[in-house]
PDB file of C-alpha atoms in Angstrom:
ATOM      1  CA  MET A  59     -72.602 117.884-159.865  1.00 45.00           C
ATOM      2  CA  ASP A  60     -69.208 119.279-158.917  1.00 46.00           C
ATOM      3  CA  SER A  61     -68.450 122.152-161.323  1.00 42.00           C
ATOM      4  CA  SER A  62     -64.716 121.876-160.579  1.00 42.00           C
ATOM      5  CA  LEU A  63     -64.533 118.535-162.398  1.00 45.00           C
ATOM      6  CA  THR A  64     -63.611 118.222-166.050  1.00 44.00           C
ATOM      7  CA  ASP A  65     -66.071 116.762-168.551  1.00 43.00           C
ATOM      8  CA  GLN A  66     -64.000 113.576-168.599  1.00 44.00           C
ATOM      9  CA  GLN A  67     -64.378 113.170-164.830  1.00 58.00           C
ATOM     10  CA  GLN A  68     -68.104 113.849-164.643  1.00 82.00           C
ATOM     11  CA  ASP A  69     -70.893 111.366-165.279  1.00 95.00           C
ATOM     12  CA  LYS A  70     -74.009 112.872-166.881  1.00 94.00           C
ATOM     13  CA  TYR A  71     -76.417 110.415-165.293  1.00 97.00           C
ATOM     14  CA  ARG A  72     -75.032 109.469-161.860  1.00 97.00           C
ATOM     15  CA  SER A  73     -74.439 111.482-158.712  1.00 96.00           C
ATOM     16  CA  TYR A  74     -72.064 110.591-155.858  1.00 96.00           C
ATOM     17  CA  LEU A  75     -69.506 109.081-158.227  1.00 95.00           C
ATOM     18  CA  HIS A  76     -66.879 111.838-158.445  1.00 92.00           C
ATOM     19  CA  GLY A  77     -65.998 115.048-156.673  1.00 90.00           C
ATOM     20  CA  GLU A  78     -64.844 116.258-153.282  1.00 91.00           C
ATOM     21  CA  GLY A  79     -67.602 114.377-151.476  1.00 92.00           C
ATOM     22  CA  GLU A  80     -66.290 111.039-152.772  1.00 95.00           C
ATOM     23  CA  LYS A  81     -62.563 111.517-152.141  1.00 92.00           C
ATOM     24  CA  ASN A  82     -62.624 109.093-149.183  1.00 94.00           C
ATOM     25  CA  THR A  83     -65.157 106.619-150.593  1.00 96.00           C
ATOM     26  CA  ASN A  84     -64.233 102.938-150.392  1.00 96.00           C
ATOM     27  CA  TRP A  85     -64.734 101.497-153.866  1.00 97.00           C
ATOM     28  CA  LYS A  86     -64.971  97.763-154.511  1.00 91.00           C
ATOM     29  CA  LEU A  87     -62.578  98.067-157.460  1.00 89.00           C
ATOM     30  CA  GLY A  88     -60.308 100.550-155.663  1.00 93.00           C
ATOM     31  CA  ALA A  89     -61.582 103.501-157.721  1.00 94.00           C
ATOM     32  CA  PRO A  90     -64.857 104.728-159.240  1.00 94.00           C
ATOM     33  CA  SER A  91     -66.080 102.662-162.191  1.00 93.00           C
ATOM     34  CA  ASN A  92     -65.951 104.221-165.656  1.00 95.00           C
ATOM     35  CA  TYR A  93     -69.432 104.327-167.206  1.00 97.00           C
ATOM     36  CA  ASP A  94     -68.438 105.808-170.579  1.00 97.00           C
ATOM     37  CA  THR A  95     -69.040 102.578-172.501  1.00 97.00           C
ATOM     38  CA  VAL A  96     -72.460 101.805-171.025  1.00 97.00           C
ATOM     39  CA  ASN A  97     -73.446 105.487-171.338  1.00 98.00           C
ATOM     40  CA  LYS A  98     -72.701 105.249-175.064  1.00 98.00           C
ATOM     41  CA  LEU A  99     -74.810 102.077-175.286  1.00 98.00           C
ATOM     42  CA  PHE A 100     -77.604 103.880-173.442  1.00 98.00           C
ATOM     43  CA  GLU A 101     -77.516 106.923-175.707  1.00 98.00           C
ATOM     44  CA  GLU A 102     -77.480 104.809-178.865  1.00 98.00           C
ATOM     45  CA  GLY A 103     -80.219 102.409-177.783  1.00 98.00           C
ATOM     46  CA  ARG A 104     -82.651 104.351-175.614  1.00 98.00           C
ATOM     47  CA  THR A 105     -86.220 104.758-176.790  1.00 98.00           C
ATOM     48  CA  LYS A 106     -86.958 107.911-174.769  1.00 97.00           C
ATOM     49  CA  ILE A 107     -85.116 111.210-174.373  1.00 98.00           C
ATOM     50  CA  TRP A 108     -86.616 113.020-171.415  1.00 98.00           C
ATOM     51  CA  PRO A 109     -86.612 116.826-171.110  1.00 98.00           C
ATOM     52  CA  PRO A 110     -83.950 118.188-168.747  1.00 97.00           C
ATOM     53  CA  ALA A 111     -85.159 118.461-165.130  1.00 97.00           C
ATOM     54  CA  SER A 112     -88.341 116.520-165.919  1.00 98.00           C
ATOM     55  CA  LEU A 113     -89.659 114.005-163.395  1.00 98.00           C
ATOM     56  CA  GLU A 114     -88.757 111.196-165.788  1.00 98.00           C
ATOM     57  CA  GLU A 115     -85.138 112.350-166.091  1.00 98.00           C
ATOM     58  CA  LYS A 116     -84.854 112.794-162.315  1.00 98.00           C
ATOM     59  CA  VAL A 117     -86.205 109.278-161.695  1.00 98.00           C
ATOM     60  CA  GLN A 118     -83.954 107.754-164.342  1.00 98.00           C
ATOM     61  CA  ASN A 119     -80.846 109.392-162.873  1.00 98.00           C
ATOM     62  CA  LEU A 120     -81.883 108.417-159.343  1.00 98.00           C
ATOM     63  CA  VAL A 121     -82.165 104.760-160.382  1.00 98.00           C
ATOM     64  CA  LYS A 122     -78.784 104.861-162.139  1.00 98.00           C
ATOM     65  CA  THR A 123     -77.179 106.470-159.093  1.00 98.00           C
ATOM     66  CA  TRP A 124     -78.706 103.915-156.726  1.00 97.00           C
ATOM     67  CA  GLU A 125     -77.546 100.999-158.899  1.00 96.00           C
ATOM     68  CA  MET A 126     -74.052 102.513-159.101  1.00 96.00           C
ATOM     69  CA  GLU A 127     -73.791 102.753-155.322  1.00 96.00           C
ATOM     70  CA  MET A 128     -75.176  99.250-154.746  1.00 94.00           C
ATOM     71  CA  PHE A 129     -72.694  97.701-157.159  1.00 93.00           C
ATOM     72  CA  ASN A 130     -69.613  99.772-156.401  1.00 94.00           C
ATOM     73  CA  LYS A 131     -69.454 101.111-152.849  1.00 96.00           C
ATOM     74  CA  ILE A 132     -68.238  98.953-149.975  1.00 95.00           C
ATOM     75  CA  SER A 133     -69.482 100.873-146.943  1.00 96.00           C
ATOM     76  CA  PHE A 134     -73.231 101.311-146.438  1.00 96.00           C
ATOM     77  CA  PRO A 135     -72.868 104.774-144.793  1.00 96.00           C
ATOM     78  CA  GLU A 136     -71.368 105.967-148.099  1.00 97.00           C
ATOM     79  CA  TYR A 137     -74.620 105.170-149.953  1.00 97.00           C
ATOM     80  CA  LYS A 138     -75.896 108.723-150.391  1.00 97.00           C
ATOM     81  CA  SER A 139     -78.926 107.935-152.550  1.00 97.00           C
ATOM     82  CA  VAL A 140     -80.703 106.044-149.740  1.00 97.00           C
ATOM     83  CA  LYS A 141     -81.953 106.679-146.227  1.00 96.00           C
ATOM     84  CA  LEU A 142     -80.081 103.940-144.410  1.00 93.00           C
ATOM     85  CA  GLN A 143     -82.426 103.601-141.447  1.00 91.00           C
ATOM     86  CA  ASN A 144     -85.043 100.927-142.240  1.00 90.00           C
ATOM     87  CA  PHE A 145     -84.126 100.809-145.948  1.00 97.00           C
ATOM     88  CA  THR A 146     -85.334  97.623-147.687  1.00 97.00           C
ATOM     89  CA  VAL A 147     -85.348  96.149-151.183  1.00 96.00           C
ATOM     90  CA  SER A 148     -87.546  93.338-152.484  1.00 96.00           C
ATOM     91  CA  VAL A 149     -87.898  91.470-155.778  1.00 95.00           C
ATOM     92  CA  ASN A 150     -91.124  89.986-157.154  1.00 95.00           C
ATOM     93  CA  GLY A 151     -92.945  90.171-153.851  1.00 95.00           C
ATOM     94  CA  ARG A 152     -90.301  88.270-151.887  1.00 94.00           C
ATOM     95  CA  LYS A 153     -89.382  89.218-148.320  1.00 95.00           C
ATOM     96  CA  PRO A 154     -87.997  92.790-148.097  1.00 95.00           C
ATOM     97  CA  LEU A 155     -84.282  92.725-147.339  1.00 94.00           C
ATOM     98  CA  SER A 156     -82.029  95.165-145.538  1.00 95.00           C
ATOM     99  CA  LEU A 157     -78.748  96.160-147.179  1.00 94.00           C
ATOM    100  CA  GLU A 158     -76.914  93.658-144.989  1.00 94.00           C
ATOM    101  CA  GLU A 159     -79.342  90.836-145.829  1.00 94.00           C
ATOM    102  CA  SER A 160     -79.050  91.622-149.530  1.00 93.00           C
ATOM    103  CA  ARG A 161     -75.256  91.524-149.311  1.00 91.00           C
ATOM    104  CA  LYS A 162     -75.404  88.138-147.579  1.00 91.00           C
ATOM    105  CA  LEU A 163     -77.251  86.803-150.635  1.00 88.00           C
ATOM    106  CA  GLY A 164     -74.379  87.978-152.806  1.00 85.00           C
ATOM    107  CA  GLY A 165     -75.567  91.517-153.483  1.00 85.00           C
ATOM    108  CA  GLY A 166     -75.632  93.016-156.971  1.00 84.00           C
ATOM    109  CA  TYR A 167     -76.970  90.709-159.650  1.00 89.00           C
ATOM    110  CA  ASN A 168     -77.225  87.781-157.256  1.00 88.00           C
ATOM    111  CA  SER A 169     -79.771  89.406-154.974  1.00 87.00           C
ATOM    112  CA  PHE A 170     -81.956  90.245-157.986  1.00 90.00           C
ATOM    113  CA  MET A 171     -81.846  86.723-159.417  1.00 92.00           C
ATOM    114  CA  GLN A 172     -83.274  84.848-156.434  1.00 89.00           C
ATOM    115  CA  THR A 173     -85.751  82.124-157.415  1.00 90.00           C
ATOM    116  CA  THR A 174     -87.767  79.192-156.098  1.00 90.00           C
ATOM    117  CA  LEU A 175     -87.250  77.159-159.283  1.00 91.00           C
ATOM    118  CA  PRO A 176     -85.753  73.657-158.862  1.00 92.00           C
ATOM    119  CA  GLU A 177     -81.970  73.905-159.131  1.00 88.00           C
ATOM    120  CA  ASN A 178     -81.807  71.924-162.393  1.00 87.00           C
ATOM    121  CA  LEU A 179     -84.108  74.470-164.088  1.00 87.00           C
ATOM    122  CA  ARG A 180     -82.511  77.701-162.935  1.00 88.00           C
ATOM    123  CA  GLY A 181     -80.120  78.475-165.796  1.00 88.00           C
ATOM    124  CA  TYR A 182     -78.340  80.736-163.355  1.00 91.00           C
ATOM    125  CA  ASN A 183     -78.259  79.471-159.768  1.00 93.00           C
ATOM    126  CA  PRO A 184     -77.723  82.302-157.250  1.00 90.00           C
ATOM    127  CA  ALA A 185     -77.228  79.741-154.470  1.00 90.00           C
ATOM    128  CA  GLN A 186     -73.934  78.732-156.103  1.00 92.00           C
ATOM    129  CA  GLU A 187     -72.656  82.255-156.806  1.00 92.00           C
ATOM    130  CA  THR A 188     -70.856  84.932-154.830  1.00 90.00           C
ATOM    131  CA  GLU A 189     -71.024  88.686-155.359  1.00 88.00           C
ATOM    132  CA  HIS A 190     -67.730  88.470-157.230  1.00 89.00           C
ATOM    133  CA  SER A 191     -68.626  85.501-159.449  1.00 92.00           C
ATOM    134  CA  SER A 192     -72.060  86.866-160.326  1.00 91.00           C
ATOM    135  CA  HIS A 193     -70.643  90.262-161.279  1.00 90.00           C
ATOM    136  CA  LEU A 194     -68.027  88.600-163.497  1.00 94.00           C
ATOM    137  CA  ALA A 195     -70.636  86.380-165.140  1.00 95.00           C
ATOM    138  CA  PHE A 196     -72.844  89.263-166.241  1.00 95.00           C
ATOM    139  CA  THR A 197     -70.111  91.779-167.110  1.00 95.00           C
ATOM    140  CA  THR A 198     -68.454  89.097-169.242  1.00 97.00           C
ATOM    141  CA  ALA A 199     -71.692  88.400-171.084  1.00 97.00           C
ATOM    142  CA  PHE A 200     -72.301  92.143-171.564  1.00 98.00           C
ATOM    143  CA  PRO A 201     -68.840  93.697-172.168  1.00 97.00           C
ATOM    144  CA  ARG A 202     -70.445  97.008-173.180  1.00 97.00           C
ATOM    145  CA  GLY A 203     -72.594  96.999-170.066  1.00 97.00           C
ATOM    146  CA  PHE A 204     -76.269  96.498-169.275  1.00 97.00           C
ATOM    147  CA  ALA A 205     -77.967  99.822-169.992  1.00 98.00           C
ATOM    148  CA  LEU A 206     -81.024 101.136-168.178  1.00 98.00           C
ATOM    149  CA  GLU A 207     -83.751 103.527-169.222  1.00 98.00           C
ATOM    150  CA  VAL A 208     -86.971 104.623-167.570  1.00 98.00           C
ATOM    151  CA  ILE A 209     -89.681 104.415-170.212  1.00 98.00           C
ATOM    152  CA  GLN A 210     -92.643 105.659-168.181  1.00 98.00           C
ATOM    153  CA  VAL A 211     -93.276 107.195-164.766  1.00 98.00           C
ATOM    154  CA  TYR A 212     -96.769 106.475-163.462  1.00 98.00           C
ATOM    155  CA  SER A 213     -96.609 108.465-160.229  1.00 97.00           C
ATOM    156  CA  GLY A 214     -94.256 110.922-158.592  1.00 93.00           C
ATOM    157  CA  PRO A 215     -92.816 111.170-155.105  1.00 97.00           C
ATOM    158  CA  PRO A 216     -93.167 110.100-152.379  1.00 97.00           C
ATOM    159  CA  SER A 217     -94.194 106.822-154.075  1.00 98.00           C
ATOM    160  CA  ILE A 218     -92.501 106.682-157.487  1.00 98.00           C
ATOM    161  CA  VAL A 219     -93.858 103.957-159.759  1.00 98.00           C
ATOM    162  CA  TYR A 220     -92.062 103.529-163.062  1.00 98.00           C
ATOM    163  CA  LYS A 221     -91.517 101.117-165.944  1.00 98.00           C
ATOM    164  CA  PHE A 222     -87.939 100.331-166.913  1.00 98.00           C
ATOM    165  CA  ARG A 223     -85.982  98.624-169.649  1.00 98.00           C
ATOM    166  CA  HIS A 224     -82.546  97.020-169.206  1.00 98.00           C
ATOM    167  CA  TRP A 225     -80.631  95.896-172.281  1.00 98.00           C
ATOM    168  CA  GLY A 226     -77.252  94.797-173.574  1.00 98.00           C
ATOM    169  CA  TYR A 227     -75.629  92.746-176.318  1.00 98.00           C
ATOM    170  CA  MET A 228     -74.439  89.263-175.430  1.00 98.00           C
ATOM    171  CA  GLU A 229     -70.937  89.590-176.840  1.00 98.00           C
ATOM    172  CA  GLY A 230     -69.267  87.350-174.268  1.00 98.00           C
ATOM    173  CA  PRO A 231     -69.950  83.865-172.849  1.00 97.00           C
ATOM    174  CA  PHE A 232     -72.349  83.227-169.989  1.00 96.00           C
ATOM    175  CA  LYS A 233     -72.239  80.187-167.698  1.00 94.00           C
ATOM    176  CA  GLY A 234     -70.851  77.900-170.382  1.00 94.00           C
ATOM    177  CA  HIS A 235     -72.934  79.276-173.260  1.00 96.00           C
ATOM    178  CA  ALA A 236     -71.363  80.898-176.307  1.00 97.00           C
ATOM    179  CA  PRO A 237     -72.012  84.562-177.077  1.00 97.00           C
ATOM    180  CA  THR A 238     -74.733  85.219-179.641  1.00 97.00           C
ATOM    181  CA  GLY A 239     -74.069  88.911-180.285  1.00 97.00           C
ATOM    182  CA  GLU A 240     -77.815  89.447-179.977  1.00 98.00           C
ATOM    183  CA  LEU A 241     -79.760  92.071-178.075  1.00 98.00           C
ATOM    184  CA  VAL A 242     -80.930  90.841-174.669  1.00 98.00           C
ATOM    185  CA  GLN A 243     -83.443  92.996-172.848  1.00 97.00           C
ATOM    186  CA  LEU A 244     -85.603  92.988-169.766  1.00 97.00           C
ATOM    187  CA  TYR A 245     -88.707  95.026-168.927  1.00 98.00           C
ATOM    188  CA  GLY A 246     -90.128  95.535-165.471  1.00 98.00           C
ATOM    189  CA  ILE A 247     -91.938  97.721-162.977  1.00 98.00           C
ATOM    190  CA  SER A 248     -90.395  99.266-159.880  1.00 98.00           C
ATOM    191  CA  ILE A 249     -91.571 101.275-156.890  1.00 98.00           C
ATOM    192  CA  PHE A 250     -89.256 103.684-155.078  1.00 98.00           C
ATOM    193  CA  GLU A 251     -90.479 105.162-151.808  1.00 98.00           C
ATOM    194  CA  VAL A 252     -88.558 108.402-151.160  1.00 98.00           C
ATOM    195  CA  ASP A 253     -88.441 111.137-148.532  1.00 97.00           C
ATOM    196  CA  ASP A 254     -88.629 114.901-149.007  1.00 96.00           C
ATOM    197  CA  GLU A 255     -84.967 114.984-150.076  1.00 96.00           C
ATOM    198  CA  MET A 256     -85.483 112.210-152.659  1.00 96.00           C
ATOM    199  CA  LYS A 257     -83.516 109.757-150.520  1.00 97.00           C
ATOM    200  CA  ILE A 258     -84.739 106.218-151.149  1.00 98.00           C
ATOM    201  CA  LEU A 259     -86.521 104.506-148.271  1.00 98.00           C
ATOM    202  CA  LYS A 260     -87.815 101.351-149.943  1.00 98.00           C
ATOM    203  CA  VAL A 261     -87.386  99.635-153.305  1.00 98.00           C
ATOM    204  CA  GLU A 262     -89.594  97.011-154.955  1.00 98.00           C
ATOM    205  CA  PHE A 263     -88.878  95.366-158.320  1.00 97.00           C
ATOM    206  CA  PHE A 264     -91.176  93.209-160.430  1.00 97.00           C
ATOM    207  CA  PHE A 265     -89.789  91.456-163.512  1.00 97.00           C
ATOM    208  CA  ASP A 266     -89.413  88.060-165.195  1.00 95.00           C
ATOM    209  CA  ARG A 267     -85.872  86.748-164.678  1.00 94.00           C
ATOM    210  CA  GLY A 268     -86.509  84.247-167.477  1.00 93.00           C
ATOM    211  CA  GLU A 269     -86.765  87.140-169.942  1.00 95.00           C
ATOM    212  CA  LEU A 270     -83.120  87.924-169.178  1.00 96.00           C
ATOM    213  CA  LEU A 271     -81.783  84.397-168.852  1.00 96.00           C
ATOM    214  CA  GLY A 272     -83.547  83.162-171.979  1.00 95.00           C
ATOM    215  CA  GLY A 273     -81.322  85.360-174.105  1.00 96.00           C
ATOM    216  CA  LEU A 274     -78.174  84.358-172.224  1.00 96.00           C
ATOM    217  CA  ILE A 275     -78.462  80.562-172.394  1.00 95.00           C
ATOM    218  CA  LYS A 276     -79.595  80.178-176.015  1.00 94.00           C
ATOM    219  CA  GLY A 277     -76.027  80.060-177.323  1.00 93.00           C
ATOM    220  CA  GLU A 278     -74.196  76.785-177.926  1.00 94.00           C
ATOM    221  CA  LYS A 279     -72.578  75.049-174.974  1.00 93.00           C
ATOM    222  CA  LEU A 280     -68.863  75.740-174.659  1.00 92.00           C
ATOM    223  CA  ALA A 281     -66.054  73.493-173.522  1.00 84.00           C
ATOM    224  CA  SER A 282     -65.590  73.578-169.747  1.00 73.00           C
ATOM    225  CA  GLY A 283     -63.527  76.547-168.532  1.00 59.00           C
ATOM    226  CA  THR A 284     -63.915  78.678-171.681  1.00 56.00           C
ATOM    227  CA  ASP A 285     -65.670  81.455-169.763  1.00 55.00           C
ATOM    228  CA  GLN A 286     -62.674  82.049-167.533  1.00 47.00           C
ATOM    229  CA  ALA A 287     -60.415  83.333-170.323  1.00 45.00           C
ATOM    230  CA  ALA A 288     -62.606  86.399-170.726  1.00 46.00           C
ATOM    231  CA  LEU A 289     -62.773  87.046-167.001  1.00 43.00           C
ATOM    232  CA  SER A 290     -59.117  88.064-166.792  1.00 39.00           C
ATOM    233  CA  CYS A 291     -59.663  91.089-169.042  1.00 43.00           C
ATOM    234  CA  PRO A 292     -59.090  94.334-167.079  1.00 38.00           C
ATOM    235  CA  PHE A 293     -61.716  96.105-169.202  1.00 39.00           C
ATOM    236  CA  LEU A 294     -64.396  93.648-168.116  1.00 38.00           C
ATOM    237  CA  ARG A 295     -63.477  94.037-164.481  1.00 38.00           C
ATOM    238  CA  ASN A 296     -64.217  97.753-164.728  1.00 40.00           C
ATOM    239  CA  THR A 297     -67.619  97.616-166.380  1.00 41.00           C
ATOM    240  CA  GLY A 298     -71.037  97.304-164.840  1.00 37.00           C
TER     241      GLY A 298
END
């Protein structure tokens, strides 16, 4: 972490977000995202507090950094948490995808929500979403963010296997469903293959997308177009 930065500029859990090394980074929102709100949610709702410099803390911060870069940086060469050559990511045993292939699917949330369910049963249909629309859908539903914690690490590098928990409060509408204000959470297993410098070579995720969507589509149906009012909020555009 860059010691020349003030506390307000630093992020306790993510690298490659601020500092001299990021002064020329191309950000999707024009500037680095502010994670203060989701960091507060994380600190208030986490179930584990890992010792400083422990393997668990290192893995947790690596995952947060990787997610930050995937969601916020435009140019692949500026992804400093991964080894770009031959990098792949896969979800639930599906075909491993390169960064470019993942982006073609819509990147971000969209690439993680791929499914073979019939379209009328999907709840959220990634085939009808773009990177922009999917990001707005989830950041609107979770205005305080979608926090992540690592709750167990089963093996260390070079093959890191860990259990994670994602959670947030549905305080905004989602795909025509009213907010419930309830906790929505998702558990899963992930495998990160890393090199000697802890650069990520390969990512695999295993989770039940229905565990997430079930909490997002239980609210009452809203009148058509209601979701869009929330999407214009500048605060929502800068979360996630």
